[in-house]
PDB file of C-alpha atoms in Angstrom:
ATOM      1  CA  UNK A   1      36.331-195.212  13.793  1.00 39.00           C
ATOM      2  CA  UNK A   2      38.755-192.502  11.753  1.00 40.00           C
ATOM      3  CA  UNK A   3      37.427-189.218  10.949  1.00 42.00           C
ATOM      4  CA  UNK A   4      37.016-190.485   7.347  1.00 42.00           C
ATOM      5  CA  UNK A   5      34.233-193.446   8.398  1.00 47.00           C
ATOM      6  CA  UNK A   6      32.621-190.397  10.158  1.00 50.00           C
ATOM      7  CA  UNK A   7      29.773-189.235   8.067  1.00 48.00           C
ATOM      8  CA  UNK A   8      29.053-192.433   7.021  1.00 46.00           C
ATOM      9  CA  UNK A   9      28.469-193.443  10.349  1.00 45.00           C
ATOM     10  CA  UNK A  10      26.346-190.227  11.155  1.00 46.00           C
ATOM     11  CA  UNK A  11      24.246-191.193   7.590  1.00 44.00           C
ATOM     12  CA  UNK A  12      23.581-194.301   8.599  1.00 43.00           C
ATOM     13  CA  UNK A  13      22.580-193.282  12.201  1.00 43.00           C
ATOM     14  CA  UNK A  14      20.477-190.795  10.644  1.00 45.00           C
ATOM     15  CA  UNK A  15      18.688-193.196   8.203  1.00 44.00           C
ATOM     16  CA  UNK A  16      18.162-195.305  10.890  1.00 45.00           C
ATOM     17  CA  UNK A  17      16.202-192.353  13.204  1.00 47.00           C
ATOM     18  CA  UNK A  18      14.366-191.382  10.171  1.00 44.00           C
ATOM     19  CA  UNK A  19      13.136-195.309   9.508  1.00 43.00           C
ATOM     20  CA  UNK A  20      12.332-194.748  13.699  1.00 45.00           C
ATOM     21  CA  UNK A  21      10.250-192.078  13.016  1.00 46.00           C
ATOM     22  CA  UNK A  22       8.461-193.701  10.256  1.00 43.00           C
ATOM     23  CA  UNK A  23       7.700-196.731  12.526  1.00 44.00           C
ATOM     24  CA  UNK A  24       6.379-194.902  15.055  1.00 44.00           C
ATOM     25  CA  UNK A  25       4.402-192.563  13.386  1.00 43.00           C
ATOM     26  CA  UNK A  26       3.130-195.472  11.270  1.00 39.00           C
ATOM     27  CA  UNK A  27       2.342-197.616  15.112  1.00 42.00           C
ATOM     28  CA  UNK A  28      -0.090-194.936  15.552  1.00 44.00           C
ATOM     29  CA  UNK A  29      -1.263-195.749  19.112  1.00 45.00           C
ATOM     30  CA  UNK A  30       0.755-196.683  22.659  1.00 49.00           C
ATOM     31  CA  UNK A  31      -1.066-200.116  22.766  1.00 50.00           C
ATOM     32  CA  UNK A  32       0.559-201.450  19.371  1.00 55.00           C
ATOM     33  CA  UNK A  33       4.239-202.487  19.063  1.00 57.00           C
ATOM     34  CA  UNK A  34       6.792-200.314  19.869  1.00 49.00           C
ATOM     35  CA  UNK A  35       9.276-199.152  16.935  1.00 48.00           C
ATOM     36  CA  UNK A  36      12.857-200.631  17.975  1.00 77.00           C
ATOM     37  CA  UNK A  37      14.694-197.125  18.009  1.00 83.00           C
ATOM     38  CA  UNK A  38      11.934-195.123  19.916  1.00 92.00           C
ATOM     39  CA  UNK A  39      11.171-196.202  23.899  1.00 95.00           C
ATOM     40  CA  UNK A  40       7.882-195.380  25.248  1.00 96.00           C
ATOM     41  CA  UNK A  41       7.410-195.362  28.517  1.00 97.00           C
ATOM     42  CA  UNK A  42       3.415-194.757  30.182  1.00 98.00           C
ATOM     43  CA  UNK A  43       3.538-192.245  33.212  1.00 98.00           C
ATOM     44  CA  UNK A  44       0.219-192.500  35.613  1.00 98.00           C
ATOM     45  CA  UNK A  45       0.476-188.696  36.552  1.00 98.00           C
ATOM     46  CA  UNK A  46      -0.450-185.711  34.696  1.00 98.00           C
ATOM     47  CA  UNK A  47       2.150-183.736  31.916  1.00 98.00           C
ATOM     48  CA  UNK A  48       3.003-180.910  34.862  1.00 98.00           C
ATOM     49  CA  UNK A  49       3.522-184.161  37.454  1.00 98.00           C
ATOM     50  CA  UNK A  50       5.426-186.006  34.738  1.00 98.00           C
ATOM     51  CA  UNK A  51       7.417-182.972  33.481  1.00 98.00           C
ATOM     52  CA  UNK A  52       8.350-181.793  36.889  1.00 98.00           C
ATOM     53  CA  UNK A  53       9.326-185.320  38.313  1.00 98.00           C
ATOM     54  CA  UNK A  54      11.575-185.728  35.721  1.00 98.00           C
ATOM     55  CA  UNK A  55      13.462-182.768  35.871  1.00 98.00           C
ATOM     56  CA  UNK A  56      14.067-183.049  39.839  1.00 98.00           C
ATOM     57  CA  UNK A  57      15.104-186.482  39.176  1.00 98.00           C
ATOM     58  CA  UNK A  58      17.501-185.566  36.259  1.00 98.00           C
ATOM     59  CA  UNK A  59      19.278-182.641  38.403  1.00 97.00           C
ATOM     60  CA  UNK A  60      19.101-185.295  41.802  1.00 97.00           C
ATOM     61  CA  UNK A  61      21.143-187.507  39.398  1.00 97.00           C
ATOM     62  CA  UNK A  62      23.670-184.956  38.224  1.00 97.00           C
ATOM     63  CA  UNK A  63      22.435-184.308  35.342  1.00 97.00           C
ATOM     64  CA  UNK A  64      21.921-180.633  33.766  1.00 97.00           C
ATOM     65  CA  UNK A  65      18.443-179.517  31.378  1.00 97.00           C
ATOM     66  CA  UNK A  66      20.130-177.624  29.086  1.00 96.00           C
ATOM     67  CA  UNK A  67      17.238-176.700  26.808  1.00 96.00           C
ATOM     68  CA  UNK A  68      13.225-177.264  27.771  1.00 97.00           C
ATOM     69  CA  UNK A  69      11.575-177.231  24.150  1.00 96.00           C
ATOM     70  CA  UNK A  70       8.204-176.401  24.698  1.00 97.00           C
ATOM     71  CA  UNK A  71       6.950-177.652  21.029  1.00 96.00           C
ATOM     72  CA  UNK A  72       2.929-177.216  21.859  1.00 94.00           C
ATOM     73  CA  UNK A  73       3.986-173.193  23.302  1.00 93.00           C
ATOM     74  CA  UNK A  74       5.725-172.590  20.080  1.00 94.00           C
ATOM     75  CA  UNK A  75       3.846-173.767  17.889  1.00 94.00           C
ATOM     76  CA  UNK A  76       0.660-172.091  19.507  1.00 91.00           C
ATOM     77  CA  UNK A  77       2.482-168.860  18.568  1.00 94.00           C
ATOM     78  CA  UNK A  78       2.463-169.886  15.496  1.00 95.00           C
ATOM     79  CA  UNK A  79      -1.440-170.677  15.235  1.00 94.00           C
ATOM     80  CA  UNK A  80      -1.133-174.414  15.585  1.00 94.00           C
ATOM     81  CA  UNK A  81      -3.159-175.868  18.516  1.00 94.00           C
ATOM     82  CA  UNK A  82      -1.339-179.495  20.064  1.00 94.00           C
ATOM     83  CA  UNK A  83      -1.502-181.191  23.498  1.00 97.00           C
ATOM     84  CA  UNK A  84       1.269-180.812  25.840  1.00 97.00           C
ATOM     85  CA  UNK A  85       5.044-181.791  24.320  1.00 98.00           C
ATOM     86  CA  UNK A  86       8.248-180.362  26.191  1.00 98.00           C
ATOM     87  CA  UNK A  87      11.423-182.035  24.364  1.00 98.00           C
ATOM     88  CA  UNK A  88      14.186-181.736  27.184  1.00 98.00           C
ATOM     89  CA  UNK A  89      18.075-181.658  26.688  1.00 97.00           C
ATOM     90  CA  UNK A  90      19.718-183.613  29.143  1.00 97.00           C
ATOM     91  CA  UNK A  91      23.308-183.997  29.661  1.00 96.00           C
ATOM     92  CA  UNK A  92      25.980-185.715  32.136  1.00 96.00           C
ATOM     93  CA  UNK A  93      29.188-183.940  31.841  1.00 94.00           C
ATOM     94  CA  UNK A  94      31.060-187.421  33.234  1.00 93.00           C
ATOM     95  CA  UNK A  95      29.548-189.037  29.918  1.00 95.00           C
ATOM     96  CA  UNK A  96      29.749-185.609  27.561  1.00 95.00           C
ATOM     97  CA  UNK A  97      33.414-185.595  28.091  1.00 95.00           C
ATOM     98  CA  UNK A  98      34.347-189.028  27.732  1.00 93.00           C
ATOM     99  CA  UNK A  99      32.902-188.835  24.264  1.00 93.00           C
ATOM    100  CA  UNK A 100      34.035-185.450  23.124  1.00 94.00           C
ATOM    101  CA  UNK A 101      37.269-185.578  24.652  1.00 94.00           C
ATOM    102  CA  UNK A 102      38.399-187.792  22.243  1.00 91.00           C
ATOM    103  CA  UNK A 103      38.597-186.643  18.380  1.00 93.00           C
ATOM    104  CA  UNK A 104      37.432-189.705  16.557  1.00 92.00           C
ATOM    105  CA  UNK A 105      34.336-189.655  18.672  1.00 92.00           C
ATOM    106  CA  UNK A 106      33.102-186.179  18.321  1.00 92.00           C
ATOM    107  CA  UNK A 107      31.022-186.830  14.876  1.00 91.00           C
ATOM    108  CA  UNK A 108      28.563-188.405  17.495  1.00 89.00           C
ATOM    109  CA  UNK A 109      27.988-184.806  19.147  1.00 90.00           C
ATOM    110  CA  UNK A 110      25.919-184.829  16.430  1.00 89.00           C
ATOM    111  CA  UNK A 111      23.020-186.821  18.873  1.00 85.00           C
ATOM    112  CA  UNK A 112      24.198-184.801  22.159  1.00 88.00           C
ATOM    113  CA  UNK A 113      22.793-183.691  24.073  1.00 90.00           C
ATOM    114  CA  UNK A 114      20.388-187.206  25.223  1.00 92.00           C
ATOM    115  CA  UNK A 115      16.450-185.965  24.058  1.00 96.00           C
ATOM    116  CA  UNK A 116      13.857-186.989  26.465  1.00 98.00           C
ATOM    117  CA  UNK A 117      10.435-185.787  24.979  1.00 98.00           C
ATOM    118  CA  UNK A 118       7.362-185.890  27.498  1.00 98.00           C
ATOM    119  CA  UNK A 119       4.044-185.851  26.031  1.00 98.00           C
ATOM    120  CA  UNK A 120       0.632-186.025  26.367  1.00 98.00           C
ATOM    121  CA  UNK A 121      -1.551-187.525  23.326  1.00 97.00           C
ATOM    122  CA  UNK A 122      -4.714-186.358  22.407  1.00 96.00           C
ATOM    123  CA  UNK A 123      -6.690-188.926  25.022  1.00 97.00           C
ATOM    124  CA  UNK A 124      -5.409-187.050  28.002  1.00 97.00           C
ATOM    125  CA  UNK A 125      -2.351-189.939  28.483  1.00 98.00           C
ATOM    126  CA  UNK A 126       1.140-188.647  29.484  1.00 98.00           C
ATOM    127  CA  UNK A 127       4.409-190.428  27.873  1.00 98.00           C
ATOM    128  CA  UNK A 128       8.091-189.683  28.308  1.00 98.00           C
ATOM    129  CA  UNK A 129       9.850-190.927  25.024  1.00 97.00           C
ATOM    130  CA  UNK A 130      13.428-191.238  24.131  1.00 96.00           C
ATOM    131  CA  UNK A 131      16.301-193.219  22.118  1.00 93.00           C
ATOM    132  CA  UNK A 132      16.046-196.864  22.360  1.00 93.00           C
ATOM    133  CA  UNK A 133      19.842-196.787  22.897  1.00 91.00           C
ATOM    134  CA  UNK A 134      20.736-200.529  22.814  1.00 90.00           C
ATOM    135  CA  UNK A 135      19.464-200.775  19.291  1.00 88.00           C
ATOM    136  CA  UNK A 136      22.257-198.123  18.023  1.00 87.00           C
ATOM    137  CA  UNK A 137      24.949-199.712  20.207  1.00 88.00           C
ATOM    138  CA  UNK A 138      26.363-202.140  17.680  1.00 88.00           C
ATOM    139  CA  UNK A 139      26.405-198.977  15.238  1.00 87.00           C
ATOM    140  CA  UNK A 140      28.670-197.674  17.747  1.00 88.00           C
ATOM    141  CA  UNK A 141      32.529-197.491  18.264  1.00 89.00           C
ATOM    142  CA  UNK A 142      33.530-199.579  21.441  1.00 90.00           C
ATOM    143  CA  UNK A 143      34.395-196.836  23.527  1.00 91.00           C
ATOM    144  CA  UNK A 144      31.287-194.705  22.577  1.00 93.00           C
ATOM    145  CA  UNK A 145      28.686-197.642  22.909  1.00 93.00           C
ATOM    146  CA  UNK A 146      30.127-198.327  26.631  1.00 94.00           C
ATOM    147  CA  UNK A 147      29.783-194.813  27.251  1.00 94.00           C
ATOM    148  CA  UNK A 148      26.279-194.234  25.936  1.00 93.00           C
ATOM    149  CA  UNK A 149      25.290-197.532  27.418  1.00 94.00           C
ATOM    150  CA  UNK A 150      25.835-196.221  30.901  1.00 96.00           C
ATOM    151  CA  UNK A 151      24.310-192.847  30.283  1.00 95.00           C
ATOM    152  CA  UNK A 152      21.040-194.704  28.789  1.00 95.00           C
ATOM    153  CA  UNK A 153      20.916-196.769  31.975  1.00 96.00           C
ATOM    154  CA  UNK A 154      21.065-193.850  33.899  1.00 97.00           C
ATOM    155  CA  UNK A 155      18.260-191.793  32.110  1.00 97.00           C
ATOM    156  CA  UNK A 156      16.156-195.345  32.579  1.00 97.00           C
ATOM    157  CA  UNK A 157      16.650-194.825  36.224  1.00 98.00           C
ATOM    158  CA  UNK A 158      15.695-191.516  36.255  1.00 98.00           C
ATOM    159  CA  UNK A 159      12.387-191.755  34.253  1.00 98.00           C
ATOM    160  CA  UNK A 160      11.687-195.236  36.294  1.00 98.00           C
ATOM    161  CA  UNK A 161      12.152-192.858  39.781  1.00 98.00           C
ATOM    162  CA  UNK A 162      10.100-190.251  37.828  1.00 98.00           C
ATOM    163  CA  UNK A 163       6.927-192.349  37.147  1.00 98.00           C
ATOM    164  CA  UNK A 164       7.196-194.426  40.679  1.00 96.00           C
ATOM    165  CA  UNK A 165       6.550-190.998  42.941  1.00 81.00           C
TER     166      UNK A 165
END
């Protein structure tokens, strides 16, 4: 990929999020199909269980939160009333720097740092929800889909070890 295929690839990366969105807002509940560029993955604990088993996991595994979103706190303050969403920022350095090291890659900062959104919907049932990363990978350069393969792995692992305690 050269610097000039760049925002073409970010467009159609975007489109492709935004057609994600669509399909899972449009699924409506967790027992239907799940949209191809969204994975949803059940937890059996509560949203403070989920939430913190996650984040131990994530920093057991190396990885750094660097932003906790609390979307239901903020938008409280701003007179909305929703159930429990924290959208977290998690990154791997070893992966980070294999991507942005490299100057034909760094249009994809644009979907750093990985999102991991836990949630709880309105029936009490907790969720952790992320990028179905295999579905972008043939979007991707070579070098960045091998890299963002093994980072997706690794965020399946931690989520899996997150929902097992």
């Amino acid at each position: 990929m050269t610097m000039r295929h760049g925002p073409r690839f970010l467009a159609l990366v975007t489109m492709l999020m935004a057609l994600a969105f669509a399909g899972a807002v449009q699924a409506g509940s967790h027992g239907g199909e799940q949209p191809d560029m969204v994975k949803v993955t059940p937890s059996p604990h509560s949203f403070p269980q989920t939430l913190e088993a996650f984040e131990r996991e994530a920093s057991e595994a190396g990885w750094s939160i660097l932003n906790r979103n609390n979307m239901a706190g903020t938008l409280s303050e701003r007179g909305f009333t929703i159930d429990p969403v924290v959208i977290l920022d998690v990154c791997s350095g070893r992966y980070s720097a294999q991507i942005l090291e490299e100057d034909a890659y760094r249009p994809v900062s644009a979907f750093m740092p990985c999102r991991v959104s836990i949630y709880q919907d309105s029936q009490g049932d907790v969720f952790i929800s992320r990028m179905n990363v295999p579905g972008f990978l043939p979007m991707m350069p070579e070098g960045v889909a091998e890299v963002m393969e093994k980072s997706s792995e690794e965020i399946e692992a931690i989520i899996d070890r997150a929902i097992a305690e």
